[in-house]
Coordinates of C-alpha atoms and ligand atoms in Angstrom, one line a residue:
M222 CA 0.0 0.0 0.0
T223 CA 1.4 3.4 -0.8
R224 CA 1.7 5.9 2.0
Q225 CA -0.7 8.3 0.1
L226 CA -3.4 5.6 0.1
L227 CA -2.7 4.7 3.7
Y228 CA -3.2 8.3 4.7
Q229 CA -6.4 8.5 2.7
L230 CA -7.8 5.5 4.6
L231 CA -6.6 6.8 8.0
F232 CA -7.6 10.5 7.5
P233 CA -10.6 10.6 5.2
F234 CA -11.5 14.1 6.5
F235 CA -9.1 16.4 4.8
F236 CA -7.5 17.3 1.6
L237 CA -4.3 15.4 1.7
P238 CA -0.8 16.8 1.7
V239 CA 1.3 15.4 -1.1
F240 CA 4.2 13.5 0.3
A241 CA 7.4 13.7 -1.7
Q242 CA 8.3 10.5 -3.5
K243 CA 11.6 10.3 -1.7
N244 CA 10.4 8.1 1.2
S245 CA 9.3 4.4 1.1
T246 CA 12.1 3.2 -1.2
T247 CA 15.0 4.7 0.7
N248 CA 17.1 2.2 2.5
Y249 CA 19.6 4.4 4.2
H250 CA 22.7 3.2 6.2
P251 CA 22.3 4.3 9.8
P252 CA 24.5 7.3 10.6
L253 CA 25.7 5.6 13.8
D254 CA 26.5 1.9 14.6
I255 CA 24.6 1.9 17.9
P256 CA 20.7 1.7 18.0
L257 CA 19.2 4.9 16.8
I258 CA 17.5 6.5 19.9
L259 CA 15.9 10.0 19.7
S260 CA 16.7 12.7 22.1
A261 CA 14.7 15.2 19.9
N262 CA 12.5 14.7 16.9
F263 CA 11.8 16.9 13.8
G264 CA 9.8 20.0 14.2
E265 CA 10.1 20.4 18.0
L266 CA 9.4 24.0 19.1
R267 CA 12.6 25.8 19.8
P268 CA 13.5 29.5 20.3
N269 CA 12.9 31.2 17.0
H270 CA 13.0 27.9 15.0
F271 CA 11.5 24.5 14.5
H272 CA 14.0 21.7 15.2
M273 CA 15.1 21.1 11.7
G274 CA 16.4 17.5 12.1
V275 CA 16.5 14.7 14.7
D276 CA 18.9 14.3 17.6
F277 CA 20.3 10.8 18.0
K278 CA 21.7 9.8 21.4
T279 CA 25.4 8.9 21.4
N280 CA 25.6 7.0 24.8
G281 CA 26.4 10.3 26.5
T282 CA 29.8 10.3 24.9
T283 CA 31.7 11.8 22.0
G284 CA 33.9 10.1 19.4
L285 CA 31.5 7.6 17.9
K286 CA 32.0 6.9 14.2
L287 CA 29.6 8.7 11.8
Y288 CA 28.7 7.0 8.6
A289 CA 27.4 8.3 5.2
I290 CA 23.8 7.2 4.9
E291 CA 24.1 6.8 1.2
K292 CA 26.8 7.2 -1.4
G293 CA 27.5 10.8 -2.4
Y294 CA 29.9 13.7 -2.2
V295 CA 30.8 16.1 0.6
S296 CA 29.3 19.4 -0.6
R297 CA 29.9 21.6 2.4
I298 CA 32.0 21.6 5.6
K299 CA 31.9 24.2 8.3
V300 CA 33.8 24.8 11.5
S301 CA 32.3 27.3 13.9
P302 CA 32.2 27.9 17.7
Y303 CA 28.5 28.6 17.3
G304 CA 25.4 26.8 15.9
Y305 CA 26.3 23.4 14.3
G306 CA 29.9 23.5 15.4
K307 CA 31.8 21.1 13.2
V308 CA 29.4 20.0 10.5
V309 CA 29.5 17.9 7.3
Y310 CA 26.9 18.1 4.4
I311 CA 26.8 15.2 1.9
N312 CA 24.8 15.4 -1.4
H313 CA 23.3 12.1 -2.5
P314 CA 22.3 11.1 -6.1
N315 CA 18.6 10.9 -5.0
G316 CA 18.4 14.7 -4.5
V317 CA 18.8 14.6 -0.8
T318 CA 21.5 16.2 1.3
S319 CA 22.3 14.7 4.7
V320 CA 23.7 16.8 7.5
Y321 CA 25.8 15.7 10.5
A322 CA 26.3 18.4 13.1
H323 CA 28.3 19.0 16.4
C324 CA 31.1 16.6 15.3
S325 CA 34.2 16.4 17.4
T326 CA 36.6 15.6 14.6
F327 CA 36.7 15.0 10.9
V328 CA 38.3 12.0 9.4
G329 CA 40.5 11.4 6.3
K330 CA 40.2 13.8 3.3
I331 CA 37.8 16.1 5.2
D332 CA 40.2 16.5 8.0
S333 CA 43.2 17.2 5.7
L334 CA 41.1 19.7 3.7
V335 CA 40.0 21.5 6.9
T336 CA 43.5 21.7 8.4
L337 CA 44.9 23.0 5.1
T338 CA 42.2 25.7 4.8
Q339 CA 42.6 26.7 8.4
Q340 CA 46.3 27.2 7.9
K341 CA 45.7 29.1 4.6
E342 CA 43.1 31.4 6.1
Q343 CA 44.8 31.5 9.6
N344 CA 41.4 31.0 11.1
F345 CA 39.8 28.2 13.2
E346 CA 36.4 29.1 11.7
V347 CA 36.2 28.0 8.1
E348 CA 33.5 27.1 5.6
I349 CA 34.4 25.0 2.6
F350 CA 32.3 23.9 -0.5
P351 CA 34.3 21.1 -2.1
K352 CA 33.7 20.2 -5.8
P353 CA 31.5 17.1 -6.5
T354 CA 34.6 15.1 -7.5
E355 CA 36.8 16.2 -4.5
I356 CA 35.5 14.1 -1.6
V357 CA 33.4 11.1 -2.7
L358 CA 32.0 8.8 0.0
Q359 CA 30.6 5.3 -0.3
K360 CA 27.4 4.3 1.5
G361 CA 28.4 3.5 5.1
E362 CA 31.8 5.2 4.9
N363 CA 33.1 6.8 8.1
F364 CA 34.0 10.5 7.6
A365 CA 33.8 12.1 11.1
L366 CA 33.3 11.4 14.8
S367 CA 30.3 12.5 16.9
G368 CA 30.7 15.3 19.4
N369 CA 29.3 18.2 21.3
T370 CA 30.7 21.2 19.4
G371 CA 28.8 24.5 18.6
S372 CA 25.7 25.3 20.5
S373 CA 25.1 21.6 21.5
T374 CA 24.7 21.3 25.3
A375 CA 25.3 17.5 25.6
P376 CA 27.0 14.9 23.3
H377 CA 24.6 13.8 20.5
L378 CA 24.3 13.7 16.7
H379 CA 22.1 16.4 15.2
F380 CA 21.1 14.8 11.9
E381 CA 19.2 16.4 9.0
L382 CA 17.8 15.5 5.7
R383 CA 17.4 18.3 3.2
D384 CA 16.0 18.7 -0.3
T385 CA 19.3 19.5 -2.1
K386 CA 17.7 21.9 -4.5
T387 CA 15.4 23.9 -2.2
E388 CA 17.4 23.2 1.0
S389 CA 14.1 22.7 2.8
A390 CA 14.6 20.4 5.9
M391 CA 12.6 17.1 5.7
N392 CA 11.4 15.0 8.5
P393 CA 13.9 12.0 8.7
L394 CA 11.2 9.8 10.3
I395 CA 9.0 10.2 7.2
F396 CA 11.8 10.2 4.6
G397 CA 13.9 7.3 5.4
F398 CA 14.4 6.4 9.1
D399 CA 11.9 4.1 10.6
L400 CA 12.0 3.9 14.4
I401 CA 9.7 1.8 16.6
D402 CA 7.0 4.0 18.0
T403 CA 3.8 2.7 19.6
K404 CA 3.2 5.6 22.0
A405 CA 0.6 8.2 21.2
P406 CA 1.0 12.0 21.8
E407 CA 0.0 13.4 25.1
I408 CA -2.6 16.2 25.2
R409 CA -2.0 18.4 28.2
A410 CA -4.2 21.5 27.9
V411 CA -6.4 23.4 25.5
K412 CA -6.5 27.2 25.1
I413 CA -9.3 29.2 23.5
Y414 CA -8.7 32.6 21.9
G415 CA -10.8 35.5 20.7
L416 CA -9.5 36.3 17.2
T417 CA -9.9 39.0 14.6
E418 CA -10.8 38.1 11.0
K419 CA -7.1 37.9 10.1
G420 CA -6.4 35.4 12.9
Y421 CA -4.8 38.0 15.2
L422 CA -5.2 37.5 19.0
L423 CA -7.7 39.8 20.8
K424 CA -5.8 41.1 23.9
G425 CA -6.8 39.4 27.1
K426 CA -9.5 37.3 25.4
N427 CA -8.3 33.8 26.1
K428 CA -9.0 30.9 28.4
T429 CA -6.9 27.8 29.3
I430 CA -8.5 24.5 30.3
P431 CA -6.4 21.6 31.7
V432 CA -6.8 18.3 30.0
S433 CA -6.9 15.0 31.9
K434 CA -6.5 11.4 30.9
G435 CA -9.0 8.8 32.0
K436 CA -10.0 5.3 31.2
F437 CA -11.6 6.4 27.9
G438 CA -8.9 8.8 26.8
Y439 CA -8.4 12.5 27.1
Y440 CA -11.2 14.8 28.5
I441 CA -11.9 18.2 30.0
G442 CA -14.0 18.7 33.1
G443 CA -17.7 18.1 32.3
N444 CA -16.7 17.6 28.6
A445 CA -17.8 21.1 28.0
T446 CA -16.8 24.7 28.5
T447 CA -18.2 28.2 28.0
I448 CA -16.7 31.4 26.8
P449 CA -17.8 35.0 27.2
S450 CA -19.7 36.6 24.3
N451 CA -17.0 39.2 23.8
F452 CA -14.5 36.5 22.6
C453 CA -16.6 36.7 19.4
S454 CA -17.0 39.6 17.0
E455 CA -19.0 40.4 13.8
Q456 CA -16.2 39.3 11.4
G457 CA -13.8 37.4 13.6
G458 CA -14.3 34.4 15.9
I459 CA -12.5 32.0 18.1
G460 CA -9.6 29.7 17.7
F461 CA -7.9 26.8 19.6
A462 CA -4.4 25.8 20.6
F463 CA -3.3 22.6 22.2
D464 CA -0.4 21.9 24.5
V465 CA 0.8 18.5 23.2
I466 CA 4.0 16.5 23.5
D467 CA 4.9 13.1 22.0
H468 CA 6.7 10.0 23.3
Y469 CA 8.7 7.3 21.7
N470 CA 9.6 3.8 22.8
Q471 CA 13.2 3.6 24.1
A472 CA 13.3 7.3 25.1
D473 CA 12.1 8.8 28.4
N474 CA 12.5 12.4 27.2
P475 CA 9.4 14.1 25.8
L476 CA 9.4 14.8 22.0
G477 CA 7.6 17.1 19.7
L478 CA 4.2 16.7 18.1
Y479 CA 4.1 15.6 14.4
G480 CA 0.6 16.4 13.3
S481 CA -2.9 17.3 14.3
Y482 CA -6.4 18.1 13.0
L483 CA -9.3 20.0 14.3
I484 CA -12.9 19.0 13.5
V485 CA -15.7 21.4 14.4
N486 CA -19.2 20.1 14.1
N487 CA -17.9 17.2 11.9
D488 CA -16.0 19.5 9.5
T489 CA -12.2 19.3 9.5
I490 CA -11.3 22.9 9.5
F491 CA -7.6 22.9 10.3
G492 CA -4.6 20.6 10.4
H493 CA -0.8 20.5 10.5
H494 CA 1.9 17.9 9.8
L495 CA 5.6 18.5 10.2
D496 CA 7.0 16.9 7.0
S497 CA 9.2 19.7 5.8
V498 CA 10.1 23.2 6.8
S499 CA 12.1 25.7 4.8
F500 CA 14.8 27.7 6.6
D501 CA 13.2 30.9 5.3
H502 CA 10.0 30.0 7.2
T503 CA 11.4 28.4 10.4
R504 CA 11.2 31.6 12.4
Y505 CA 7.4 31.6 11.9
I506 CA 7.4 29.2 14.8
N507 CA 6.8 32.5 16.8
S508 CA 3.4 32.7 15.0
H509 CA 2.6 28.9 15.0
T510 CA 3.0 28.5 18.7
D511 CA 1.6 30.6 21.6
Y512 CA 4.7 32.7 22.0
E513 CA 3.9 34.0 25.4
E514 CA 3.2 30.5 26.8
Y515 CA 6.4 29.2 25.2
H516 CA 8.6 32.0 26.7
G517 CA 6.8 32.3 29.9
A518 CA 5.5 28.9 31.2
K519 CA 7.6 26.9 28.6
K520 CA 4.4 25.3 27.4
K521 CA 4.3 23.8 23.9
Y522 CA 1.1 25.0 22.3
H523 CA 0.3 24.2 18.7
K524 CA -2.3 26.6 17.4
S525 CA -5.1 25.1 15.3
F526 CA -5.4 28.4 13.4
R527 CA -3.0 30.8 11.9
T528 CA -2.6 34.4 10.8
K529 CA -3.2 35.4 7.2
E530 CA 0.6 36.2 6.8
N531 CA 1.9 32.9 8.1
P532 CA 3.5 31.1 5.1
L533 CA 4.5 27.8 6.7
T534 CA 3.7 24.9 4.4
I535 CA 2.9 22.6 7.3
Y536 CA -0.8 23.2 7.2
H537 CA -3.3 20.9 5.4
N538 CA -5.1 23.6 3.5
D539 CA -5.6 27.4 3.1
N540 CA -8.1 27.7 5.9
I541 CA -6.9 30.0 8.7
G542 CA -9.0 28.0 11.3
I543 CA -11.3 30.7 12.6
I544 CA -14.5 29.4 14.1
H545 CA -17.3 31.9 13.6
L546 CA -19.6 31.6 16.7
Q547 CA -22.2 34.0 18.0
P548 CA -23.7 34.4 21.5
N549 CA -25.7 31.3 22.5
D550 CA -24.0 29.1 19.9
T551 CA -22.6 25.7 20.8
A552 CA -20.0 23.8 18.8
K553 CA -18.7 20.3 19.0
I554 CA -14.9 20.2 19.0
N555 CA -12.9 17.2 18.2
Y556 CA -9.1 17.4 18.2
V557 CA -6.7 14.7 17.0
A558 CA -3.0 14.6 17.6
Y559 CA -0.9 12.0 15.8
D560 CA 2.6 10.9 15.3
T561 CA 4.6 9.6 12.2
K562 CA 3.4 6.0 13.0
N563 CA -0.2 7.3 13.2
N564 CA -0.6 6.6 17.0
K565 CA -3.4 9.0 17.8
S566 CA -4.8 10.8 20.8
E567 CA -8.2 12.5 20.7
L568 CA -10.1 15.1 22.7
T569 CA -13.8 15.8 22.3
F570 CA -15.8 18.5 24.1
K571 CA -18.4 21.2 23.6
V572 CA -17.9 24.9 23.7
S573 CA -20.8 27.3 24.2
V574 CA -20.8 31.1 23.9
L575 CA -22.6 32.8 26.7
A576 CA -25.3 35.4 26.0
G577 CA -24.1 39.0 25.9
V578 CA -22.5 41.6 23.7
L579 CA -20.0 40.9 21.0
H580 CA -16.4 42.3 20.9
S581 CA -16.5 45.6 19.1
S582 CA -13.4 45.8 16.9
P583 CA -11.6 49.0 17.8
T584 CA -10.1 50.9 14.8
L585 CA -6.5 49.8 14.6
S586 CA -4.4 52.9 14.0
P587 CA -1.0 53.0 12.3
K588 CA -0.3 55.9 14.6
T589 CA 0.0 53.7 17.6
L590 CA 0.5 50.2 16.2
L591 CA 3.0 48.3 14.0
F592 CA 1.3 45.9 11.5
P593 CA 2.5 42.7 9.9
D594 CA 1.5 43.9 6.4
S595 CA 3.3 47.3 6.4
S596 CA 6.7 48.7 7.0
F597 CA 7.6 51.6 9.4
S598 CA 10.4 54.1 9.3
Y599 CA 11.4 56.8 11.8
K600 CA 14.3 59.3 11.5
G601 CA 14.9 61.8 14.2
A602 CA 17.9 63.9 15.2
T603 CA 19.6 61.2 17.2
F604 CA 17.6 58.0 16.6
A605 CA 16.5 56.2 13.4
V606 CA 14.8 52.9 12.9
D607 CA 13.6 50.9 9.8
I608 CA 11.1 48.1 10.2
P609 CA 10.5 46.1 7.0
E610 CA 7.1 44.7 6.0
G611 CA 6.4 41.3 7.4
C612 CA 8.5 41.9 10.5
V613 CA 5.9 41.6 13.3
Y614 CA 3.4 38.7 13.5
E615 CA 0.5 40.5 14.9
P616 CA -0.4 44.2 15.3
I617 CA 1.6 45.4 18.3
P618 CA 1.9 48.7 20.2
K619 CA 4.5 50.9 18.5
Q620 CA 5.7 52.5 21.7
L621 CA 8.2 54.8 19.9
E622 CA 10.4 56.7 22.4
T623 CA 12.8 59.2 21.0
E624 CA 13.6 61.6 23.8
K625 CA 15.1 60.4 27.2
S626 CA 15.4 56.9 26.0
T627 CA 15.3 55.4 22.5
S628 CA 13.1 52.5 21.9
I629 CA 10.5 50.9 19.6
G630 CA 8.0 48.2 20.5
S631 CA 8.8 45.8 23.3
S632 CA 11.5 43.1 23.7
S633 CA 8.7 40.7 24.7
Q634 CA 7.3 40.8 21.1
P635 CA 9.1 38.5 18.7
I636 CA 10.0 39.6 15.1
Q637 CA 10.5 37.7 11.9
K638 CA 13.1 40.0 10.2
T639 CA 16.0 42.2 11.4
I640 CA 15.3 45.9 11.9
A641 CA 17.9 48.6 11.1
V642 CA 18.7 50.8 14.0
K643 CA 20.8 54.0 14.0
L644 CA 22.0 56.2 16.9
K645 CA 23.8 59.5 16.6
L646 CA 27.2 59.5 18.3
V647 CA 27.4 63.0 19.8
A648 CA 30.9 64.4 20.7
P649 CA 32.7 61.1 21.2
Q650 CA 35.6 61.2 23.7
L651 CA 37.1 57.9 22.5
S652 CA 38.0 56.4 19.2
T653 CA 34.6 55.6 17.4
E654 CA 35.3 51.8 17.3
K655 CA 35.0 51.7 21.1
Y656 CA 31.2 52.5 20.9
Y657 CA 28.5 50.0 20.1
I658 CA 24.7 49.8 20.1
A659 CA 23.1 47.6 22.7
A660 CA 19.6 46.2 22.2
N661 CA 17.9 45.7 25.7
G662 CA 21.5 45.9 27.1
S663 CA 23.0 43.2 24.8
Y664 CA 25.8 43.9 22.3
L665 CA 24.9 44.3 18.6
A666 CA 27.5 44.1 15.8
T667 CA 27.9 47.9 15.1
K668 CA 29.2 50.0 12.3
Y669 CA 30.2 53.7 12.4
T670 CA 29.6 56.1 9.4
N671 CA 29.4 59.9 9.3
G672 CA 28.5 60.5 13.0
W673 CA 26.0 57.6 13.2
L674 CA 26.3 54.1 14.8
S675 CA 24.2 51.5 13.0
A676 CA 23.3 47.9 13.7
D677 CA 20.8 45.2 12.7
S678 CA 18.7 43.9 15.5
K679 CA 16.6 40.7 15.8
S680 CA 14.6 42.2 18.7
L681 CA 12.5 45.2 19.4
G682 CA 12.9 47.2 22.6
S683 CA 15.3 49.8 23.9
F684 CA 18.5 50.8 22.1
S685 CA 21.4 52.6 23.6
I686 CA 25.0 53.5 23.0
K687 CA 27.6 51.7 25.1
V688 CA 31.3 51.7 25.4
D689 CA 33.8 48.9 25.6
T690 CA 37.4 49.7 26.5
I691 CA 38.1 46.5 28.4
P692 CA 40.1 43.8 26.6
P693 CA 39.1 40.1 26.9
S694 CA 40.8 38.2 29.7
I695 CA 42.6 34.8 29.5
A696 CA 43.7 32.3 32.2
T697 CA 45.5 29.0 31.8
L698 CA 43.1 26.1 32.5
N699 CA 44.9 22.7 32.5
F700 CA 48.3 24.0 33.4
T701 CA 49.5 26.8 35.7
K702 CA 51.2 30.1 35.0
I703 CA 54.5 28.8 36.4
D704 CA 54.5 25.4 34.5
T705 CA 57.2 25.5 31.9
L706 CA 57.3 21.8 31.1
C707 CA 54.1 20.4 29.4
T708 CA 53.5 16.8 28.7
K709 CA 49.8 17.2 28.0
P710 CA 48.5 16.5 24.4
V711 CA 46.0 19.4 24.7
L712 CA 46.5 22.8 26.3
S713 CA 43.5 24.8 27.4
W714 CA 42.6 28.3 28.5
K715 CA 39.5 30.0 29.8
V716 CA 38.6 33.3 28.1
S717 CA 36.1 35.9 29.0
E718 CA 34.7 38.9 27.2
N719 CA 32.0 40.6 29.2
K720 CA 30.6 43.3 27.1
T721 CA 30.8 42.5 23.3
S722 CA 32.1 39.3 21.7
L723 CA 35.5 37.7 21.0
V724 CA 36.0 38.2 17.3
D725 CA 39.6 37.1 16.9
Y726 CA 41.8 34.6 18.7
D727 CA 45.2 33.5 17.3
L728 CA 48.0 31.3 18.6
F729 CA 51.5 31.7 17.3
V730 CA 54.2 29.1 18.2
D731 CA 57.6 30.7 17.5
G732 CA 55.8 33.2 15.3
H733 CA 53.9 30.5 13.3
W734 CA 50.1 30.5 13.3
Q735 CA 48.6 27.4 14.8
V736 CA 44.9 26.3 15.1
L737 CA 43.4 27.5 18.4
E738 CA 39.9 26.0 18.9
Y739 CA 37.2 28.1 20.5
E740 CA 34.4 26.5 22.5
T741 CA 31.7 29.1 23.4
K742 CA 30.1 26.8 26.0
G743 CA 32.2 27.7 29.1
S744 CA 34.5 29.9 26.9
Y745 CA 37.4 27.6 26.4
L746 CA 40.4 27.8 24.0
F747 CA 42.2 24.6 23.1
F748 CA 45.5 23.9 21.4
R749 CA 46.0 20.3 20.2
K750 CA 49.7 20.0 20.2
P751 CA 51.1 18.4 17.1
E752 CA 53.2 15.3 17.9
N753 CA 56.3 16.7 16.3
L754 CA 56.3 19.7 18.5
V755 CA 59.0 18.9 21.1
G756 CA 61.6 20.9 22.9
K757 CA 61.5 24.6 24.0
H758 CA 59.0 26.9 22.2
F759 CA 57.5 30.4 22.5
L760 CA 53.7 30.6 22.7
K761 CA 51.8 33.8 22.0
I762 CA 48.0 34.2 22.0
I763 CA 46.3 37.4 20.7
L764 CA 42.7 38.0 21.6
K765 CA 40.5 40.8 20.2
D766 CA 37.0 41.8 21.0
A767 CA 34.5 43.5 18.7
C768 CA 35.6 47.0 19.9
G769 CA 39.2 46.3 19.0
N770 CA 40.5 45.8 22.5
E771 CA 43.4 43.4 22.5
M772 CA 44.9 41.0 25.1
I773 CA 48.2 39.3 24.6
W774 CA 49.3 36.2 26.5
E775 CA 52.8 34.8 26.1
K776 CA 55.0 32.1 27.6
E777 CA 58.0 30.0 26.9
M778 CA 57.3 26.3 27.3
S779 CA 59.0 22.9 26.8
F780 CA 57.2 20.0 25.3
Ligands
ZN877 ZN1 19.4 18.9 17.1

């Protein structure tokens, strides 16, 4: 039976998503040679993004061999102290790219190419795009070791499958990796919202109802609930969101929900399924989930409605999921949460609107609000800001301050795009590179031109000019200041940069540049001593922060 047909039988309610043809026939080699156990699945809700791959456990350790899932060629290699850390991308003949992140080390040709490039560019951080004939791998060939580099907080393999052409991330549990899963998702709460006709939230008009599990499945108290009449309006209506997590066999940790649908009075009005997410859209997580609940109570609500502007392709159809109810109306709600193996959990209840007056839509004025479908620019004597169209997810208060403080919007409101901020640098006492713009107190990469500081910000809120004249600091970690003889294979230092960020870190041994690895978790620098480095040598480390403050550490050592 084809998957398409299977879905038609299982979910006769809705118009079906077209699954790509890349699944079913794939017979990938596992990327690890231990059983594949998930610590995170595809599409989990994360800050500003969906989890774009799966995380496989690596027995709590690093250094496990990683294998190419299919024959192909290495198309990209990156080394960074942030994000994916050390990562390898392999393009396969079937149009799929596999991605292996947070590696500890590369192996063979990849390792030599990275070392060569680092020496050539005199930089630990490199990004390489080898030609298709340069590094060819066979199915099941080892090319790197698992690790914990970049923003990873514990050893694991972050693994992705992408459509090579579009670079959209695909759900590995649909497109090739079959894991045993007999546990259904867990529904924990339901939230009801008053909505405008565009799917925007009406401020303060929402209600949360806990969900319990009994003998016959999930339920809410009395199997029914009521909402005030002012949740509803002439054009708008109400919408639902559900706090749902999923579970897998062999993993105690909670995982993310794969799919859902919402049936109102026997009509399927909304549904989502996390098969594929494009990197351009992933930040729309801020609109898909209840942002306030996610950042406040860390609750994982999936909305069963969306705003008009939300372009995510994870939804079953074009409906935005608004339920048009009027005072005294009652609707039968049926919600189904399912995983990639079609284990299902259901919740059925009635919602009634109490008698009373409707919500009267206030006129939304561009004088006081920022809108998703329009841009906004302000230029004053000392502060300027440019907000592009499609930046905010809902109409939000503009809160423009240009006098005593300079701010726009609130840091508690997420944004989709970067905004351009400028602040006038009046009568600087120091060299201009020492000044930077801070967004809500945090450093932004800043430029200076013609009396103005400018920066791109990924948050709204308050903006101010700050000064950094303090160089980064450095301290030896696995040896002491007075040690002159070193027998250790790796030397490490702790660095700290309090105000801005460490932008340059170089190690010279007898004046020759050597790779100094930077690990942002805990702020460590590492030097893996080459085996042929013996005898007495002079070590010098130069650190630079974003405001050009420099720190030099030097010492003569014997190896
Ligand atoms: Zn991951």
